[in-house]
């Protein structure tokens, strides 16, 4: 496995061999040197061997993009410039949050350097910011991982230099007091230290980082939300997300690959508190670099743990097309708190690997038709205006519908039909009333796609059904309109 991971220096020619041998500090490489009998460089001191040549600016990328693999065969002097910005951004549909960010995004930019590179690190704190910040890179050997040298007040810059001694995938984060709050507000990212001979080539590389948010309002409560210290202390997040927001990697923003390609995910966990049980529904990791270490240490893995302040590299070949969901398999986090991303795979079906559904029938052991989910009943105090009805409907939607139809109303391809732009619903809003009152099952075509799932009847009051459907009609570019409680009453049988 080791030999597969690191290209053998013996396979490289002439001077390249010397360079590769000289800068390959891995034990395995040394053994191979000895076996090869080529000792031309053995007289060099350690310092001479690792001396960087040249200088370059690091390419930084925003998640989910990853900088291109390094092609250098020697270490160099790399300049990394990162700035901190405190800014309002989207946490979920209709929910905003004042993020503290590295580079204006959550997670911060992906940094990619080579083992033994000398990294000149500049941290700048935007003058409009309110707080001092610093950075602790887990890839740094030195006090505080750089934090003790990078405390930066708003409007200031600091600089320190480190040598990337150890290969692997590392988390970086702010470590200014209160540390937990700086991390909870979004201050983390990943830095990859490539081994001297790089990682084996793959077709696609992506950057995915999990983290939690603790908001004063509950999940989905709209408006600008602020940090809730009490929930953070109790480790009870309202949101658990990939790449800084609910749906950051869903629908049009999904990751993509074509059938037959190999995919490498650099997975980080900013925490601040939770350990991730990282899983891709419908895929098996062919290789895992557990805890982000430089060696692949496991094959054929279903779910890998990613510790808070830790990482993992997972690789798999996509053999069949479809939508694959990336989740934290602590599953309520995925379907109820946002820890759900999508990888869409294009290409031809392969029935020898996956047939698709081959039979479908109705199985009703309890004799009933559709089972009902009980819910609270709100007593209407007075007639609501359309605006009030839509606002009330938004909350009902988040609690009763979003788990399946998604906060964005886009549904999930193949499983839950969209409510945004649904030709089925928009042709006749009574169908929405019927669906909620009595549930829905059997074949259903929405926007040309066939769905065969089951929607449970929901025990909502006339008032609530009127509100939630008014919200749906007035959201996501739908045509508008309203549903009144009286219209719901008429549909009850
Ligand atoms: Cu900070």
Coordinates of C-alpha atoms and ligand atoms in Angstrom, one line a residue:
X1 CA 0.0 0.0 0.0
X2 CA 2.9 2.3 0.9
X3 CA 4.6 1.7 -2.4
X4 CA 1.4 2.5 -4.2
X5 CA 1.0 5.7 -2.4
X6 CA 4.4 7.1 -3.0
X7 CA 5.9 6.8 -6.4
X8 CA 9.2 5.0 -6.2
X9 CA 12.2 7.3 -6.6
X10 CA 13.7 4.5 -8.6
X11 CA 11.3 5.1 -11.4
X12 CA 12.5 8.6 -11.9
X13 CA 15.5 9.4 -14.1
X14 CA 18.9 11.1 -13.7
X15 CA 19.0 14.3 -11.7
X16 CA 15.3 13.9 -10.7
X17 CA 16.3 10.8 -8.8
X18 CA 18.8 12.8 -6.9
X19 CA 16.3 15.5 -6.1
X20 CA 13.7 13.0 -5.1
X21 CA 16.1 11.1 -2.9
X22 CA 17.5 14.2 -1.4
X23 CA 14.2 15.6 -0.3
X24 CA 12.4 12.4 0.5
X25 CA 12.5 12.2 4.3
X26 CA 10.2 9.2 4.4
X27 CA 11.7 6.1 6.0
X28 CA 10.6 3.9 3.1
X29 CA 12.3 6.2 0.6
X30 CA 15.6 5.9 2.5
X31 CA 15.5 2.1 2.4
X32 CA 15.0 2.2 -1.3
X33 CA 18.0 4.6 -1.6
X34 CA 20.2 2.1 0.2
X35 CA 18.9 -0.8 -1.9
X36 CA 19.6 1.1 -5.1
X37 CA 23.2 1.6 -4.1
X38 CA 23.0 5.2 -5.3
X39 CA 24.6 7.2 -2.5
X40 CA 25.7 10.2 -4.5
X41 CA 23.9 12.6 -2.2
X42 CA 24.6 11.0 1.2
X43 CA 27.3 13.5 2.0
X44 CA 24.8 16.4 2.2
X45 CA 23.8 17.6 5.6
X46 CA 20.1 17.5 6.5
X47 CA 20.0 21.3 6.2
X48 CA 21.5 21.2 2.7
X49 CA 19.1 18.5 1.6
X50 CA 16.1 20.4 2.7
X51 CA 17.2 23.8 1.5
X52 CA 14.3 25.4 -0.4
X53 CA 14.9 26.7 -4.0
X54 CA 13.0 29.5 -5.5
X55 CA 9.9 31.3 -4.2
X56 CA 6.3 31.3 -5.1
X57 CA 2.9 32.5 -4.0
X58 CA 0.5 29.8 -2.8
X59 CA -2.6 29.2 -4.9
X60 CA -5.5 29.5 -2.5
X61 CA -9.0 28.2 -3.4
X62 CA -12.4 28.5 -1.9
X63 CA -14.3 25.3 -1.0
X64 CA -15.2 23.0 -2.6
X65 CA -12.3 23.7 -5.0
X66 CA -8.8 22.4 -4.3
X67 CA -5.6 23.9 -5.7
X68 CA -3.9 21.8 -8.4
X69 CA -1.4 19.1 -7.3
X70 CA 2.2 20.4 -6.9
X71 CA 4.6 19.3 -9.6
X72 CA 7.8 20.5 -8.0
X73 CA 10.3 17.9 -7.1
X74 CA 12.0 20.2 -4.5
X75 CA 10.9 22.3 -1.6
X76 CA 10.5 26.0 -2.1
X77 CA 9.8 29.2 -0.2
X78 CA 6.0 29.7 -0.3
X79 CA 4.2 32.9 0.5
X80 CA 0.7 32.6 1.9
X81 CA -1.4 35.7 2.5
X82 CA -4.6 35.3 4.4
X83 CA -7.0 38.0 5.6
X84 CA -9.7 37.9 8.2
X85 CA -13.1 39.4 7.5
X86 CA -16.1 39.5 9.8
X87 CA -19.2 39.5 7.5
X88 CA -22.9 38.7 7.3
X89 CA -23.6 35.6 5.1
X90 CA -26.2 33.0 4.5
X91 CA -26.4 30.1 7.0
X92 CA -29.7 28.6 5.6
X93 CA -32.6 29.8 3.5
X94 CA -33.8 33.0 5.1
X95 CA -31.2 32.7 7.9
X96 CA -28.2 35.0 8.2
X97 CA -25.2 34.9 10.5
X98 CA -22.3 37.2 11.2
X99 CA -19.4 34.9 10.2
X100 CA -15.9 35.5 11.2
X101 CA -13.9 34.2 8.2
X102 CA -10.5 33.5 6.9
X103 CA -10.4 34.9 3.4
X104 CA -14.1 35.8 3.3
X105 CA -15.5 32.2 3.2
X106 CA -16.4 29.4 5.5
X107 CA -14.4 27.2 5.5
X108 CA -11.3 29.4 4.8
X109 CA -9.2 28.9 1.6
X110 CA -7.5 25.5 1.0
X111 CA -3.7 25.8 1.2
X112 CA -1.5 23.3 -0.6
X113 CA 2.2 23.1 -0.1
X114 CA 4.9 20.4 -0.2
X115 CA 6.7 18.7 2.7
X116 CA 9.8 20.7 3.6
X117 CA 8.5 23.9 2.0
X118 CA 9.3 27.0 4.0
X119 CA 6.1 28.8 4.4
X120 CA 6.1 32.6 4.9
X121 CA 2.7 33.2 6.5
X122 CA 1.0 36.7 6.5
X123 CA -2.2 37.3 8.4
X124 CA -4.1 40.5 7.9
X125 CA -7.1 41.6 10.0
X126 CA -9.4 43.9 8.0
X127 CA -9.8 47.4 9.4
X128 CA -13.6 47.1 9.6
X129 CA -13.4 44.1 11.9
X130 CA -14.2 44.4 15.6
X131 CA -12.1 41.6 17.0
X132 CA -8.4 40.6 17.1
X133 CA -7.7 37.2 15.5
X134 CA -4.8 34.8 15.0
X135 CA -4.1 31.4 13.4
X136 CA -3.1 28.0 14.7
X137 CA -2.2 25.7 11.8
X138 CA -2.0 22.1 12.9
X139 CA 0.7 21.7 10.2
X140 CA 3.1 24.0 12.1
X141 CA 5.7 22.6 14.5
X142 CA 6.1 25.4 17.0
X143 CA 4.2 27.1 20.0
X144 CA 0.5 27.5 19.4
X145 CA 0.9 26.3 15.8
X146 CA 1.6 29.9 14.9
X147 CA -1.0 31.4 17.2
X148 CA 1.6 33.0 19.5
X149 CA 3.2 34.8 16.6
X150 CA 0.1 35.9 14.7
X151 CA -2.1 37.8 17.2
X152 CA -3.5 40.6 14.9
X153 CA -5.6 43.5 15.8
X154 CA -8.1 45.0 13.3
X155 CA -6.2 47.0 10.7
X156 CA -2.9 45.2 11.4
X157 CA -0.9 42.5 9.7
X158 CA 1.5 39.9 11.2
X159 CA 4.0 37.5 9.7
X160 CA 5.8 34.3 10.7
X161 CA 7.6 31.5 8.9
X162 CA 7.5 27.7 9.4
X163 CA 8.9 24.7 7.7
X164 CA 6.3 22.1 6.8
X165 CA 8.0 19.1 8.5
X166 CA 5.2 16.6 8.3
X167 CA 3.1 15.5 5.3
X168 CA -0.7 15.2 5.8
X169 CA -4.0 17.0 5.8
X170 CA -4.3 19.5 8.6
X171 CA -6.9 21.8 10.0
X172 CA -6.1 25.5 10.7
X173 CA -8.3 27.7 12.9
X174 CA -8.3 30.9 14.9
X175 CA -7.1 30.5 18.5
X176 CA -7.9 33.9 19.9
X177 CA -9.9 33.9 23.2
X178 CA -12.7 32.9 23.5
X179 CA -11.3 30.3 21.2
X180 CA -14.5 28.3 21.0
X181 CA -16.4 31.4 19.9
X182 CA -13.9 32.2 17.1
X183 CA -14.2 28.7 15.8
X184 CA -18.0 28.5 16.2
X185 CA -18.2 31.7 14.1
X186 CA -16.5 30.0 11.1
X187 CA -12.7 30.4 11.6
X188 CA -11.2 27.2 10.2
X189 CA -9.9 25.7 7.0
X190 CA -7.6 23.0 5.7
X191 CA -3.9 22.9 4.7
X192 CA -2.5 20.0 2.8
X193 CA 1.2 19.2 3.1
X194 CA 1.9 16.9 0.1
X195 CA 4.5 14.2 0.6
X196 CA 7.6 14.9 -1.6
X197 CA 6.3 12.6 -4.4
X198 CA 2.8 13.9 -4.2
X199 CA -0.4 11.9 -4.0
X200 CA -1.4 9.5 -6.7
X201 CA -3.3 11.3 -9.5
X202 CA -7.2 11.2 -9.4
X203 CA -9.8 12.6 -11.7
X204 CA -11.5 15.0 -9.2
X205 CA -10.5 16.5 -5.9
X206 CA -12.9 18.4 -3.6
X207 CA -12.7 20.2 -0.3
X208 CA -15.5 19.5 2.2
X209 CA -15.5 20.7 5.8
X210 CA -18.0 20.0 8.4
X211 CA -18.8 22.3 11.4
X212 CA -21.6 23.3 13.7
X213 CA -23.4 26.6 14.4
X214 CA -25.1 27.6 17.7
X215 CA -27.8 30.1 17.1
X216 CA -30.2 31.9 19.5
X217 CA -33.1 30.9 17.3
X218 CA -33.8 27.2 16.5
X219 CA -33.0 25.5 13.2
X220 CA -34.5 27.5 10.3
X221 CA -35.7 30.5 12.4
X222 CA -35.4 33.3 10.0
X223 CA -33.5 36.6 10.2
X224 CA -30.0 37.5 11.4
X225 CA -29.1 34.9 14.1
X226 CA -26.5 35.5 16.7
X227 CA -24.2 33.0 18.5
X228 CA -25.6 31.2 21.6
X229 CA -22.8 30.5 24.1
X230 CA -25.1 28.4 26.3
X231 CA -25.9 26.0 23.5
X232 CA -22.2 25.9 22.5
X233 CA -21.3 24.9 26.1
X234 CA -23.9 22.2 26.1
X235 CA -22.7 21.1 22.7
X236 CA -26.3 21.4 21.3
X237 CA -25.9 22.9 17.8
X238 CA -28.9 24.1 15.8
X239 CA -27.0 23.6 12.6
X240 CA -24.4 21.0 11.5
X241 CA -23.3 21.8 8.0
X242 CA -20.8 21.2 5.2
X243 CA -18.9 24.2 3.8
X244 CA -20.5 26.8 6.1
X245 CA -24.2 26.7 5.2
X246 CA -27.2 24.4 4.8
X247 CA -27.3 23.4 1.1
X248 CA -23.8 24.8 0.3
X249 CA -23.2 21.7 -1.7
X250 CA -26.7 20.8 -2.9
X251 CA -28.6 21.1 -6.1
X252 CA -26.9 23.4 -8.5
X253 CA -23.9 23.7 -6.1
X254 CA -23.5 19.9 -5.8
X255 CA -20.1 18.2 -6.3
X256 CA -19.9 16.4 -9.7
X257 CA -18.1 13.5 -11.3
X258 CA -18.5 11.3 -14.3
X259 CA -19.0 7.6 -14.0
X260 CA -15.7 5.7 -14.0
X261 CA -13.8 8.6 -12.5
X262 CA -11.9 8.6 -9.2
X263 CA -12.8 11.1 -6.6
X264 CA -10.6 12.3 -3.7
X265 CA -12.3 14.2 -0.9
X266 CA -10.3 16.3 1.5
X267 CA -12.6 16.2 4.5
X268 CA -12.1 18.4 7.5
X269 CA -14.0 19.0 10.7
X270 CA -13.8 22.4 12.3
X271 CA -16.1 21.4 15.2
X272 CA -16.0 23.2 17.5
X273 CA -17.5 20.3 19.4
X274 CA -18.8 17.3 17.4
X275 CA -17.0 14.3 15.9
X276 CA -18.3 13.6 12.4
X277 CA -19.2 10.1 11.2
X278 CA -18.5 10.9 7.6
X279 CA -20.4 8.7 5.1
X280 CA -21.4 8.9 1.4
X281 CA -24.7 7.2 0.8
X282 CA -24.4 4.7 -2.0
X283 CA -20.6 4.6 -2.1
X284 CA -17.7 2.8 -0.4
X285 CA -14.4 4.5 0.3
X286 CA -11.8 2.5 -1.6
X287 CA -9.0 4.2 0.4
X288 CA -9.0 6.2 3.6
X289 CA -6.2 8.2 5.1
X290 CA -7.5 8.0 8.6
X291 CA -7.3 11.3 10.6
X292 CA -5.7 13.0 7.6
X293 CA -2.4 11.2 8.0
X294 CA 0.0 10.8 5.1
X295 CA -0.6 7.2 4.6
X296 CA -3.7 5.4 3.4
X297 CA -4.3 3.1 6.3
X298 CA -7.7 1.5 5.4
X299 CA -9.6 0.2 2.4
X300 CA -13.2 -0.5 1.7
X301 CA -14.6 1.8 4.4
X302 CA -18.3 2.7 4.9
X303 CA -18.0 5.5 7.4
X304 CA -14.9 7.2 8.7
X305 CA -14.6 9.3 11.9
X306 CA -13.4 12.8 11.5
X307 CA -12.5 14.3 14.9
X308 CA -13.2 17.9 15.8
X309 CA -10.0 19.7 14.7
X310 CA -9.1 16.8 12.5
X311 CA -9.4 15.6 8.9
X312 CA -9.5 12.6 6.6
X313 CA -8.7 11.9 3.0
X314 CA -11.2 9.5 1.3
X315 CA -10.9 8.2 -2.2
X316 CA -13.4 6.2 -4.3
X317 CA -14.2 5.4 -7.9
X318 CA -17.8 6.3 -9.0
X319 CA -19.1 3.2 -10.8
X320 CA -22.8 4.2 -11.4
X321 CA -24.6 7.5 -12.1
X322 CA -27.0 9.2 -9.7
X323 CA -27.1 11.5 -6.8
X324 CA -24.9 10.5 -3.8
X325 CA -25.5 12.2 -0.5
X326 CA -22.6 13.1 1.8
X327 CA -23.7 13.0 5.4
X328 CA -22.7 12.9 9.0
X329 CA -24.2 9.5 9.8
X330 CA -25.2 10.8 13.2
X331 CA -28.3 11.0 11.0
X332 CA -30.5 13.6 12.7
X333 CA -27.7 16.0 11.9
X334 CA -28.0 15.2 8.3
X335 CA -31.7 15.3 7.7
X336 CA -32.6 17.8 10.4
X337 CA -29.6 20.1 11.0
X338 CA -28.1 20.4 7.5
X339 CA -25.2 18.0 7.4
X340 CA -26.0 16.9 3.9
X341 CA -24.2 17.5 0.7
X342 CA -24.6 16.1 -2.8
X343 CA -22.3 14.5 -5.4
X344 CA -24.0 14.1 -8.7
X345 CA -22.5 11.5 -11.1
X346 CA -23.2 11.6 -14.8
X347 CA -23.0 8.8 -17.3
X348 CA -24.6 5.6 -18.5
X349 CA -26.4 3.3 -16.1
X350 CA -24.7 -0.1 -15.4
X351 CA -27.3 -2.6 -14.5
X352 CA -24.7 -5.2 -13.6
X353 CA -23.7 -3.0 -10.7
X354 CA -27.0 -1.4 -9.7
X355 CA -30.3 -2.4 -11.3
X356 CA -32.5 0.4 -10.2
X357 CA -36.0 -0.6 -8.8
X358 CA -37.1 -3.9 -10.3
X359 CA -40.4 -4.3 -8.6
X360 CA -42.8 -2.1 -6.6
X361 CA -46.0 -2.9 -4.8
X362 CA -47.9 -1.7 -1.9
X363 CA -47.2 -3.4 1.4
X364 CA -49.7 -2.5 4.2
X365 CA -49.3 -5.0 7.1
X366 CA -51.3 -2.8 9.4
X367 CA -54.2 -2.5 7.0
X368 CA -54.2 1.3 7.0
X369 CA -53.4 3.4 4.0
X370 CA -51.0 6.1 4.8
X371 CA -49.8 6.6 8.4
X372 CA -50.2 9.9 10.0
X373 CA -47.6 11.9 11.9
X374 CA -49.1 13.8 14.8
X375 CA -48.4 17.4 15.1
X376 CA -49.4 20.4 17.3
X377 CA -52.7 22.2 16.5
X378 CA -52.6 26.0 16.7
X379 CA -55.9 27.7 17.5
X380 CA -56.4 30.7 15.1
X381 CA -56.8 33.9 17.1
X382 CA -58.0 36.0 14.2
X383 CA -57.9 36.1 10.4
X384 CA -54.3 36.6 9.2
X385 CA -53.1 38.9 6.4
X386 CA -51.4 37.3 3.5
X387 CA -48.0 38.5 4.8
X388 CA -48.6 37.1 8.2
X389 CA -49.9 33.9 6.8
X390 CA -46.7 33.5 4.6
X391 CA -44.5 34.3 7.6
X392 CA -46.3 31.7 9.8
X393 CA -46.2 29.3 6.9
X394 CA -42.4 29.6 6.7
X395 CA -42.0 28.3 10.2
X396 CA -44.5 25.5 9.7
X397 CA -42.6 24.6 6.5
X398 CA -39.3 24.3 8.2
X399 CA -40.7 22.1 10.9
X400 CA -42.9 19.9 8.8
X401 CA -41.8 19.8 5.2
X402 CA -38.2 20.9 4.9
X403 CA -36.8 17.6 6.1
X404 CA -38.1 16.0 2.9
X405 CA -38.7 18.8 0.4
X406 CA -35.6 20.8 1.6
X407 CA -35.5 24.4 2.8
X408 CA -34.9 25.4 -0.7
X409 CA -38.1 23.7 -1.9
X410 CA -36.0 21.8 -4.4
X411 CA -36.7 18.3 -3.0
X412 CA -34.1 15.6 -3.6
X413 CA -33.9 14.1 -7.0
X414 CA -35.4 10.6 -7.2
X415 CA -36.8 10.8 -3.6
X416 CA -38.8 14.0 -2.8
X417 CA -40.4 16.1 -5.5
X418 CA -39.7 19.8 -5.7
X419 CA -42.3 22.3 -4.4
X420 CA -40.4 25.1 -6.2
X421 CA -41.8 25.4 -9.7
X422 CA -43.8 22.1 -9.3
X423 CA -46.1 21.9 -12.3
X424 CA -48.2 19.4 -10.4
X425 CA -48.9 21.7 -7.4
X426 CA -49.1 25.0 -9.3
X427 CA -51.7 23.6 -11.7
X428 CA -54.1 23.1 -8.8
X429 CA -53.4 24.2 -5.2
X430 CA -56.1 21.8 -3.9
X431 CA -53.6 19.0 -4.7
X432 CA -51.4 20.5 -2.0
X433 CA -54.3 20.5 0.5
X434 CA -55.0 16.9 -0.4
X435 CA -51.4 15.8 0.0
X436 CA -51.1 17.3 3.5
X437 CA -54.6 16.1 4.7
X438 CA -54.5 12.6 3.3
X439 CA -50.9 11.8 2.4
X440 CA -49.8 10.8 -1.1
X441 CA -48.5 7.6 -2.6
X442 CA -48.2 5.8 -5.8
X443 CA -46.9 7.2 -9.1
X444 CA -46.7 10.9 -9.3
X445 CA -45.1 13.0 -12.1
X446 CA -43.7 16.4 -11.2
X447 CA -42.0 18.4 -13.9
X448 CA -41.6 15.3 -16.1
X449 CA -40.0 13.2 -13.4
X450 CA -41.8 10.2 -11.8
X451 CA -41.9 9.9 -8.0
X452 CA -43.1 6.7 -6.3
X453 CA -42.5 7.7 -2.7
X454 CA -44.9 8.0 0.2
X455 CA -45.7 11.3 1.8
X456 CA -47.4 10.8 5.2
X457 CA -50.6 12.6 6.1
X458 CA -49.6 15.4 8.4
X459 CA -51.8 16.3 11.4
X460 CA -51.9 20.0 10.8
X461 CA -54.9 22.3 11.5
X462 CA -56.8 24.0 8.7
X463 CA -55.1 27.3 9.7
X464 CA -51.6 25.7 9.5
X465 CA -52.2 24.0 6.2
X466 CA -53.5 27.3 4.7
X467 CA -50.4 29.0 6.0
X468 CA -47.8 26.5 4.9
X469 CA -49.3 26.3 1.4
X470 CA -49.5 30.1 1.1
X471 CA -45.8 30.1 2.0
X472 CA -45.0 27.5 -0.7
X473 CA -47.0 29.5 -3.3
X474 CA -45.1 32.7 -2.4
X475 CA -41.6 31.2 -2.2
X476 CA -38.7 30.2 -4.5
X477 CA -40.2 32.0 -7.6
X478 CA -43.6 30.3 -7.4
X479 CA -46.5 32.2 -8.9
X480 CA -48.0 33.6 -5.6
X481 CA -51.5 33.3 -4.4
X482 CA -53.0 32.2 -1.1
X483 CA -54.9 29.3 0.6
X484 CA -57.5 30.1 3.2
X485 CA -58.5 27.9 6.1
X486 CA -62.0 27.7 4.6
X487 CA -60.6 26.1 1.5
X488 CA -58.9 23.5 3.6
X489 CA -62.1 22.7 5.5
X490 CA -63.9 22.1 2.2
X491 CA -61.3 19.5 1.3
X492 CA -61.6 17.5 4.5
X493 CA -63.6 14.3 4.0
Ligands
LIG1 CU1 -10.6 34.8 15.4

